[in-house]
Amino acid sequence: MTRHASNDPVKILDQEVITPYLLMGLVGAAAIVILVFEQRPQHYNERALHLRANPMLNSSSPEPEDSDHQSTPHEFFTRHTTPPQSLRASISPPPSRARKTTLHPISYSSGQDPRSAHQSEDTAASLAAVEAGEAQIRNHLEHFSSHLSASAKPSAPLSIHAFEDLYKRNQHEHGRHWVIHQHDHPVAGVHYDLRLQINETSSISWAIMYGLPGNANSRRLSRNATETRVHNVWNHLIETASASTGSLLVWDTGEYEMLPYHENIERVTDDELSGDSDGDCKPSSNLSDSEKLHAAFQNPAQRKIRVRLHGTRLPPSYTLSIRLLSSENRHEQPAKPSRKRRRKVSTDRPLAQATPPTSDLDDDEVVPDAHPKSMDVSLLASEREIAEQEDEEVRLTNTYPGATNSIGSIHQRRWYLSMDRYASGFCPVRIGNRSEGGRRMWMRRREGERLLGFEPFYVMGRELERSVVTGRTADEVMADEGVQGFVGRKGWRPVTE
């Protein structure tokens, strides 16, 4: 019997197109199911994700006890049809956004214990950052001493141990610690900051352009001393450098002793003892030296200070006479300047000035402070000056944060500073007759068999002078702090005549 081909187009389509493709689809589906069930169980995938999230785990740790368990079809489809956590989370209220955390790389030296990387802020902060107010530390003495010990030379006149003891024994309300910093500032140039402790936490400060006078017969014995901000006492410990504030080294440090402005001695023609007929400033002997300093500083009629500096570099009995110029006897802080102060150059300056003619600091010279508050260490010096002027609290109180202006210091007042020659151990001697052109010389005097006074010394500047604590020059401090790009002010010259 012969089969005849069907002429029905539907049957032809079913036999030649649909049926073959349907069979191929069933075969493919079966192959997929077989391949899926041949894969590793789901808990292996979960373990892999867990190891990826915790890389510190040992990848060679043993497998779970049920590692041979094979998923049944029901377990497989249940596991793979469950919505992810992101779809099952509540959308009301919306979840809070996680705070971004920045990780800073930490490098270790060879053989270093990683646990030592978790340093306290006392050891991790740099000197410049602490001095600029960018870092807070708990123990200033320990912090600064550790930095100074690392760079101190054996030839330094004052040991770190003696430096620490000097600071410790003045950590009280009547402390009398003092320091002179040599400061090479990019705007003010080289000058010397004299700071006297006034209470447990604070010190009054003057900026002296050419440092202290050291020759009793100098023709330029006097200095202008510009009153600056009240500093923290721990600022006395700083020896550091940065590109924006320059170098700062400890020129000398010690304890001060207040003297009455006049002693019961025979009147001599010394300029620091004559011309003061308006009475004496004699604080009670029962007061501490810091209290005597307050009394002398706050005397409304005189504002005269006679202070002896017991230090390491300065000779014994070295005494300063500091008095406020009558034209500067104001009691209010200066107003906030409307623009950056510039140095004036005047060719028609009158000869009669309130400043004594032997002063070395030009009347228009402004000495910025050594403490760069409210600034980033990367700022330029001029930007630092503007930033400080914008700090209203510092301007109104003339005090850096942490200090107390208990003495009534006024910013940028001009004081007249000179060496008290008689109290420093000298006496005047006439050499030759006055009619023959003879002149008076100050000679070292004797008390019994003891020779007082000292040989002349001169402040020679940053290239030659070294720190009494570390024995470093300003350039060496710069190098130790890794300072680059510092541009100093030129033109400073020592007073040697």
Coordinates of C-alpha atoms in Angstrom, one line a residue:
M1 CA 0.0 0.0 0.0
T2 CA 1.5 3.2 -1.0
R3 CA 1.4 6.3 1.4
H4 CA 0.5 9.5 -0.4
A5 CA 2.1 12.8 0.7
S6 CA -0.4 15.1 2.5
N7 CA -1.2 18.3 0.8
D8 CA -2.3 19.9 4.1
P9 CA 0.0 22.9 4.8
V10 CA -0.7 22.7 8.6
K11 CA 0.5 19.1 8.8
I12 CA 3.6 20.0 6.7
L13 CA 4.5 22.9 9.1
D14 CA 4.0 20.6 12.1
Q15 CA 6.2 17.8 10.8
E16 CA 9.0 19.9 9.3
V17 CA 9.3 22.9 11.7
I18 CA 7.6 22.7 15.0
T19 CA 8.3 19.2 16.0
P20 CA 12.1 19.3 15.4
Y21 CA 12.5 22.5 17.3
L22 CA 10.4 21.3 20.1
L23 CA 12.5 18.2 20.5
M24 CA 15.7 20.3 20.4
G25 CA 14.3 22.6 23.2
L26 CA 13.5 19.6 25.4
V27 CA 17.0 18.2 25.0
G28 CA 18.6 21.5 25.8
A29 CA 16.5 21.9 28.9
A30 CA 17.5 18.5 30.1
A31 CA 21.2 19.2 29.5
I32 CA 20.9 22.5 31.5
V33 CA 19.4 20.6 34.5
I34 CA 22.1 18.0 34.4
L35 CA 24.9 20.7 34.2
V36 CA 23.4 22.6 37.2
F37 CA 23.2 19.6 39.4
E38 CA 26.8 18.8 38.6
Q39 CA 28.0 22.1 40.0
R40 CA 29.3 22.6 43.6
P41 CA 26.8 23.0 46.4
Q42 CA 25.6 26.4 47.4
H43 CA 27.4 26.4 50.7
Y44 CA 30.7 26.3 48.8
N45 CA 29.7 29.5 47.1
E46 CA 28.8 31.0 50.4
R47 CA 32.1 30.1 51.9
A48 CA 33.9 31.7 48.9
L49 CA 32.1 34.9 49.5
H50 CA 32.9 34.8 53.2
L51 CA 36.6 34.3 52.5
R52 CA 36.5 37.2 50.0
A53 CA 35.0 39.5 52.6
N54 CA 37.6 38.3 55.2
P55 CA 40.9 37.9 53.5
M56 CA 42.8 37.4 56.8
L57 CA 41.2 34.0 57.2
N58 CA 43.3 31.0 56.3
S59 CA 42.2 29.7 53.0
S60 CA 43.5 26.3 53.8
S61 CA 41.2 25.8 56.8
P62 CA 39.1 22.6 56.8
E63 CA 35.8 22.5 54.9
P64 CA 32.5 22.3 56.7
E65 CA 31.5 18.8 57.9
D66 CA 28.6 18.7 55.4
S67 CA 30.8 19.5 52.4
D68 CA 29.7 16.2 50.8
H69 CA 26.1 17.1 51.0
Q70 CA 24.4 17.4 47.6
S71 CA 21.5 19.8 47.2
T72 CA 18.2 18.3 46.4
P73 CA 16.1 19.9 43.6
H74 CA 13.7 21.4 46.2
E75 CA 16.7 23.0 48.1
F76 CA 18.2 24.3 44.9
F77 CA 15.1 26.0 43.6
T78 CA 14.2 27.4 47.1
R79 CA 17.7 28.8 47.5
H80 CA 17.8 30.4 44.0
T81 CA 14.3 31.8 44.0
T82 CA 14.6 33.7 47.3
P83 CA 14.9 37.5 46.7
P84 CA 18.2 39.2 47.7
Q85 CA 18.4 41.2 50.9
S86 CA 18.4 44.5 49.0
L87 CA 14.9 43.7 47.7
R88 CA 13.6 42.5 51.1
A89 CA 14.8 45.5 53.1
S90 CA 12.3 48.1 54.3
I91 CA 12.2 51.3 52.3
S92 CA 10.4 53.4 54.9
P93 CA 12.2 55.1 56.6
P94 CA 15.1 55.1 54.1
P95 CA 18.4 53.7 55.5
S96 CA 21.1 56.1 56.7
R97 CA 24.1 56.5 54.4
A98 CA 27.2 55.0 55.7
R99 CA 30.0 57.5 56.5
K100 CA 32.9 57.5 54.2
T101 CA 36.1 56.4 55.9
T102 CA 39.5 57.4 54.6
L103 CA 42.3 55.0 55.3
H104 CA 45.8 56.4 55.6
P105 CA 48.7 54.0 54.7
I106 CA 51.1 53.2 57.5
S107 CA 54.7 52.2 56.7
Y108 CA 56.7 50.0 59.0
S109 CA 60.4 49.7 59.3
S110 CA 61.9 46.2 59.0
G111 CA 61.3 44.1 62.1
Q112 CA 58.8 46.6 63.6
D113 CA 55.9 45.3 65.5
P114 CA 52.7 46.5 63.8
R115 CA 51.1 47.2 67.1
S116 CA 53.6 50.1 67.5
A117 CA 52.0 51.9 64.6
H118 CA 49.1 52.8 66.9
Q119 CA 50.9 55.8 68.3
S120 CA 49.3 58.4 70.6
E121 CA 49.0 61.9 69.3
D122 CA 51.8 62.8 71.7
T123 CA 54.4 61.1 69.6
A124 CA 52.9 61.3 66.2
A125 CA 52.4 65.1 66.0
S126 CA 55.1 67.2 64.5
L127 CA 56.6 70.2 66.3
A128 CA 55.4 72.6 63.7
A129 CA 51.9 71.3 63.9
V130 CA 51.7 71.6 67.7
E131 CA 53.2 75.1 67.6
A132 CA 50.7 76.1 64.9
G133 CA 47.8 74.8 66.9
E134 CA 47.1 72.1 64.3
A135 CA 47.7 69.2 66.8
Q136 CA 46.8 68.8 70.4
I137 CA 49.0 66.9 72.9
R138 CA 48.7 66.0 76.5
N139 CA 52.2 66.3 77.8
H140 CA 54.1 69.2 76.2
L141 CA 57.3 68.6 78.1
E142 CA 57.6 65.0 77.2
H143 CA 56.6 65.7 73.6
F144 CA 59.1 68.5 73.0
S145 CA 61.9 66.9 75.0
S146 CA 61.7 63.7 73.0
H147 CA 62.1 65.7 69.8
L148 CA 65.0 67.8 71.2
S149 CA 66.8 64.7 72.6
A150 CA 66.8 63.1 69.1
S151 CA 68.7 66.1 67.6
A152 CA 70.7 67.4 70.6
K153 CA 74.5 67.6 70.2
P154 CA 76.9 66.5 73.0
S155 CA 78.4 70.0 72.9
A156 CA 75.1 71.7 73.8
P157 CA 75.6 73.9 76.9
L158 CA 72.3 72.9 78.6
S159 CA 71.5 69.2 78.9
I160 CA 68.0 67.9 78.2
H161 CA 67.7 66.8 81.8
A162 CA 68.5 70.3 83.1
F163 CA 66.2 71.8 80.5
E164 CA 63.3 69.6 81.8
D165 CA 64.1 70.3 85.5
L166 CA 64.1 74.0 84.8
Y167 CA 60.6 73.8 83.3
K168 CA 59.2 71.4 85.9
R169 CA 60.1 73.5 88.9
N170 CA 58.2 76.5 87.5
Q171 CA 55.0 74.7 86.8
H172 CA 53.0 76.7 89.3
E173 CA 51.1 80.0 89.7
H174 CA 54.3 81.9 90.8
G175 CA 56.6 80.3 88.2
R176 CA 59.4 82.6 86.8
H177 CA 60.5 80.8 83.7
W178 CA 61.9 82.8 80.8
V179 CA 63.2 82.1 77.3
I180 CA 64.7 84.0 74.4
H181 CA 63.9 82.5 71.0
Q182 CA 65.9 83.3 67.9
H183 CA 63.2 83.6 65.2
D184 CA 63.9 83.9 61.5
H185 CA 60.5 84.9 60.2
P186 CA 59.9 85.2 56.5
V187 CA 58.1 88.6 57.0
A188 CA 59.9 90.2 60.0
G189 CA 63.2 88.6 59.4
V190 CA 65.6 87.7 62.2
H191 CA 64.5 88.9 65.6
Y192 CA 64.6 87.6 69.2
D193 CA 61.5 86.9 71.3
L194 CA 61.8 87.5 75.0
R195 CA 59.1 85.7 77.0
L196 CA 58.6 86.0 80.8
Q197 CA 56.2 83.7 82.7
I198 CA 53.4 85.6 84.3
N199 CA 51.3 82.7 85.7
E200 CA 51.1 79.0 85.6
T201 CA 50.1 78.8 82.0
S202 CA 51.1 82.0 80.3
S203 CA 54.0 84.3 79.4
I204 CA 54.2 87.9 78.2
S205 CA 56.3 88.4 75.1
W206 CA 58.4 91.1 73.4
A207 CA 60.0 91.0 69.9
I208 CA 63.5 92.5 69.9
M209 CA 65.0 93.2 66.4
Y210 CA 68.7 92.8 67.2
G211 CA 68.6 90.8 70.4
L212 CA 69.9 91.8 73.8
P213 CA 72.7 94.4 74.1
G214 CA 75.9 92.9 75.5
N215 CA 78.5 95.7 75.4
A216 CA 78.3 98.2 78.2
N217 CA 80.0 100.8 76.1
S218 CA 78.1 100.3 72.9
R219 CA 76.8 103.3 71.1
R220 CA 73.7 101.4 70.4
L221 CA 72.9 100.1 73.8
S222 CA 69.1 100.5 73.5
R223 CA 66.6 98.4 71.7
N224 CA 63.0 98.8 70.7
A225 CA 61.0 95.9 72.2
T226 CA 57.6 95.3 70.5
E227 CA 54.9 93.8 72.8
T228 CA 53.3 90.8 71.1
R229 CA 50.7 88.1 72.0
V230 CA 50.5 86.4 75.4
H231 CA 51.9 82.9 74.8
N232 CA 51.5 79.6 76.5
V233 CA 54.3 78.7 78.8
W234 CA 54.9 75.4 76.9
N235 CA 55.8 77.6 74.0
H236 CA 59.1 78.1 75.8
L237 CA 60.0 74.5 75.0
I238 CA 59.7 74.8 71.2
E239 CA 62.5 74.5 68.8
T240 CA 61.3 73.9 65.3
A241 CA 61.0 75.2 61.7
S242 CA 58.5 75.4 58.8
A243 CA 58.5 77.1 55.5
S244 CA 55.7 79.5 56.5
T245 CA 57.0 80.5 59.9
G246 CA 60.8 80.1 59.6
S247 CA 63.1 78.7 62.2
L248 CA 62.7 79.0 65.9
L249 CA 65.5 78.0 68.3
V250 CA 66.2 78.4 72.0
W251 CA 68.8 81.1 72.3
D252 CA 68.8 81.0 76.1
T253 CA 66.4 80.1 78.9
G254 CA 66.4 80.2 82.7
E255 CA 64.6 81.9 85.6
Y256 CA 64.2 85.6 86.1
E257 CA 64.5 87.8 89.2
M258 CA 62.6 91.1 89.6
L259 CA 64.5 94.0 91.1
P260 CA 63.1 97.3 92.3
Y261 CA 63.4 99.9 89.7
H262 CA 65.8 101.9 91.9
E263 CA 68.1 100.4 94.5
N264 CA 69.5 102.2 97.5
I265 CA 72.8 102.9 95.8
E266 CA 74.8 106.1 95.2
R267 CA 73.2 107.9 92.3
V268 CA 75.4 107.7 89.2
T269 CA 75.0 109.4 85.9
D270 CA 73.9 106.2 84.3
D271 CA 71.2 106.9 81.7
E272 CA 69.1 104.0 83.0
L273 CA 69.2 105.4 86.6
S274 CA 68.9 109.1 85.8
G275 CA 65.9 111.1 84.7
D276 CA 63.3 109.2 86.8
S277 CA 62.4 111.6 89.5
D278 CA 58.7 110.6 89.5
G279 CA 59.2 108.1 92.3
D280 CA 60.2 104.5 92.6
C281 CA 58.4 101.3 91.8
K282 CA 59.2 99.1 94.8
P283 CA 56.9 96.2 95.1
S284 CA 56.7 94.5 98.5
S285 CA 59.5 92.0 99.1
N286 CA 56.9 89.5 100.3
L287 CA 55.6 89.1 96.7
S288 CA 56.8 86.4 94.4
D289 CA 58.8 87.5 91.3
S290 CA 55.8 86.9 89.0
E291 CA 53.7 89.1 91.3
K292 CA 56.4 91.8 91.3
L293 CA 56.3 91.6 87.5
H294 CA 52.6 92.2 87.5
A295 CA 52.9 95.2 89.8
A296 CA 55.7 96.8 87.8
F297 CA 53.9 96.1 84.5
Q298 CA 50.5 97.4 85.6
N299 CA 51.8 100.6 87.4
P300 CA 49.8 103.2 85.6
A301 CA 52.3 106.0 86.1
Q302 CA 55.6 104.3 85.2
R303 CA 55.3 100.9 83.5
K304 CA 59.0 100.2 84.3
I305 CA 60.5 96.7 84.7
R306 CA 63.9 95.9 86.0
V307 CA 64.5 92.2 85.6
R308 CA 67.6 90.0 86.0
L309 CA 67.9 87.0 83.8
H310 CA 69.6 83.9 85.2
G311 CA 70.4 81.8 82.2
T312 CA 73.0 79.6 80.4
R313 CA 74.3 81.8 77.6
L314 CA 73.8 85.2 79.4
P315 CA 76.5 86.2 81.9
P316 CA 75.8 86.2 85.7
S317 CA 73.9 89.2 87.0
Y318 CA 72.7 90.3 83.5
T319 CA 69.9 92.8 84.1
L320 CA 67.5 94.5 81.7
S321 CA 65.7 97.8 82.1
I322 CA 62.4 97.8 80.2
R323 CA 60.0 100.8 80.2
L324 CA 57.0 101.7 78.2
L325 CA 57.2 104.8 76.0
S326 CA 54.9 107.5 77.2
S327 CA 53.4 107.8 73.7
E328 CA 52.5 104.1 73.8
N329 CA 50.8 104.1 77.2
R330 CA 47.4 102.9 75.9
H331 CA 45.0 100.5 77.5
E332 CA 43.0 99.1 74.6
Q333 CA 43.9 96.5 72.0
P334 CA 44.5 98.0 68.5
A335 CA 41.6 98.0 66.1
K336 CA 41.4 95.3 63.4
P337 CA 43.2 96.6 60.4
S338 CA 41.2 96.9 57.2
R339 CA 44.0 95.6 55.0
K340 CA 47.4 94.0 55.2
R341 CA 49.8 96.3 56.9
R342 CA 52.7 97.3 54.8
R343 CA 56.1 98.7 55.7
K344 CA 56.3 102.4 55.1
V345 CA 59.3 104.1 53.6
S346 CA 59.5 107.8 54.6
T347 CA 62.3 110.2 53.6
D348 CA 61.0 113.2 55.5
R349 CA 60.7 111.7 59.0
P350 CA 61.0 114.4 61.7
L351 CA 64.1 114.4 63.9
A352 CA 62.1 114.6 67.1
Q353 CA 60.6 111.2 67.9
A354 CA 59.1 109.6 70.9
T355 CA 61.4 106.6 70.3
P356 CA 64.8 107.1 71.8
P357 CA 67.4 107.9 69.2
T358 CA 69.5 104.8 70.1
S359 CA 66.7 102.4 69.2
D360 CA 67.3 100.0 66.4
L361 CA 63.8 99.2 65.2
D362 CA 62.3 101.5 62.6
D363 CA 59.0 103.0 63.7
D364 CA 57.1 101.5 60.9
E365 CA 58.5 98.0 61.4
V366 CA 55.9 95.4 62.5
V367 CA 57.1 92.2 64.0
P368 CA 54.6 89.4 63.6
D369 CA 54.2 86.9 66.4
A370 CA 56.0 83.6 66.6
H371 CA 52.9 81.6 67.3
P372 CA 50.9 81.0 64.0
K373 CA 47.4 80.5 65.3
S374 CA 44.6 79.6 63.0
M375 CA 46.7 78.7 60.0
D376 CA 47.5 75.8 57.9
V377 CA 51.2 75.1 57.8
S378 CA 51.1 75.2 54.0
L379 CA 49.9 78.8 53.9
L380 CA 52.3 81.5 52.8
A381 CA 53.5 83.9 55.5
S382 CA 51.4 86.8 54.1
E383 CA 48.3 84.6 54.3
R384 CA 49.2 83.6 57.8
E385 CA 49.3 87.3 58.7
I386 CA 45.9 87.9 57.3
A387 CA 44.5 84.7 59.0
E388 CA 45.7 85.9 62.4
Q389 CA 44.2 89.3 61.9
E390 CA 40.8 87.6 61.2
D391 CA 40.9 85.7 64.5
E392 CA 38.8 88.1 66.5
E393 CA 39.2 86.4 69.8
V394 CA 43.0 86.5 69.7
R395 CA 42.9 90.1 68.7
L396 CA 40.5 91.2 71.4
T397 CA 42.4 89.4 74.2
N398 CA 45.9 89.6 72.8
T399 CA 46.1 86.0 74.0
Y400 CA 46.6 82.6 72.2
P401 CA 44.2 79.8 73.2
G402 CA 45.2 78.2 76.4
A403 CA 46.9 81.3 77.8
T404 CA 45.5 83.9 80.2
N405 CA 46.3 87.6 79.8
S406 CA 46.4 88.3 83.6
I407 CA 48.9 91.1 83.2
G408 CA 47.0 93.3 80.8
S409 CA 49.3 93.0 77.8
I410 CA 48.4 95.2 74.8
H411 CA 49.4 94.1 71.3
Q412 CA 52.2 96.0 69.4
R413 CA 53.0 98.5 72.1
R414 CA 56.6 99.8 71.9
W415 CA 58.9 99.5 74.9
Y416 CA 62.3 100.8 75.5
L417 CA 64.8 98.1 76.4
S418 CA 68.4 98.6 77.6
M419 CA 71.0 96.8 79.6
D420 CA 71.1 98.1 83.2
R421 CA 74.8 98.5 83.4
Y422 CA 75.2 99.2 87.1
A423 CA 73.0 96.2 88.1
S424 CA 74.9 94.1 85.6
G425 CA 78.2 94.8 87.4
F426 CA 79.6 98.0 85.8
C427 CA 80.4 101.4 87.0
P428 CA 81.2 104.6 85.1
V429 CA 84.9 105.8 85.0
R430 CA 86.0 109.1 83.6
I431 CA 88.9 108.7 81.2
G432 CA 90.7 112.0 80.6
N433 CA 89.5 115.5 81.4
R434 CA 86.2 116.6 80.0
S435 CA 87.9 119.8 78.7
E436 CA 90.4 117.7 76.9
G437 CA 87.8 115.5 75.2
G438 CA 87.8 112.8 77.8
R439 CA 84.9 110.5 77.9
R440 CA 83.2 108.2 80.4
M441 CA 83.7 104.5 80.2
W442 CA 81.8 101.7 81.9
M443 CA 84.2 99.4 83.6
R444 CA 83.7 96.2 85.6
R445 CA 83.5 97.0 89.2
R446 CA 84.6 95.1 92.3
E447 CA 82.8 94.1 95.5
G448 CA 85.5 93.0 97.8
E449 CA 87.6 90.6 95.9
R450 CA 84.9 89.6 93.5
L451 CA 85.0 91.1 90.0
L452 CA 81.5 91.8 88.7
G453 CA 80.4 92.5 85.2
F454 CA 81.4 90.5 82.2
E455 CA 83.3 90.7 78.9
P456 CA 81.3 92.1 76.0
F457 CA 79.2 89.7 73.9
Y458 CA 77.4 90.3 70.7
V459 CA 74.3 88.8 69.1
M460 CA 75.6 87.6 65.7
G461 CA 72.5 86.1 64.1
R462 CA 71.2 82.9 62.6
E463 CA 74.3 81.8 60.7
L464 CA 76.6 81.7 63.7
E465 CA 74.6 81.2 66.9
R466 CA 73.5 77.9 68.2
S467 CA 70.7 76.6 70.5
V468 CA 71.7 76.2 74.1
V469 CA 69.6 73.1 74.3
T470 CA 70.5 71.2 71.1
G471 CA 73.6 73.0 69.9
R472 CA 72.1 73.5 66.4
T473 CA 72.1 76.5 64.1
A474 CA 68.9 77.7 62.4
D475 CA 70.0 76.0 59.2
E476 CA 70.4 72.7 61.0
V477 CA 67.0 73.1 62.6
M478 CA 65.6 73.7 59.1
A479 CA 67.3 70.6 57.8
D480 CA 66.2 68.4 60.7
E481 CA 62.6 69.4 60.1
G482 CA 62.8 68.8 56.4
V483 CA 61.9 72.4 55.4
Q484 CA 62.0 73.2 51.8
G485 CA 61.2 76.4 49.9
F486 CA 61.8 78.8 52.8
V487 CA 62.6 82.3 51.6
G488 CA 64.0 84.5 54.4
R489 CA 64.2 88.2 54.7
K490 CA 67.5 89.8 53.9
G491 CA 69.3 92.8 55.4
W492 CA 69.7 91.8 59.1
R493 CA 73.1 92.9 60.5
P494 CA 74.4 92.4 64.0
V495 CA 75.1 95.4 66.3
T496 CA 78.9 95.4 67.0
E497 CA 79.7 99.0 67.6

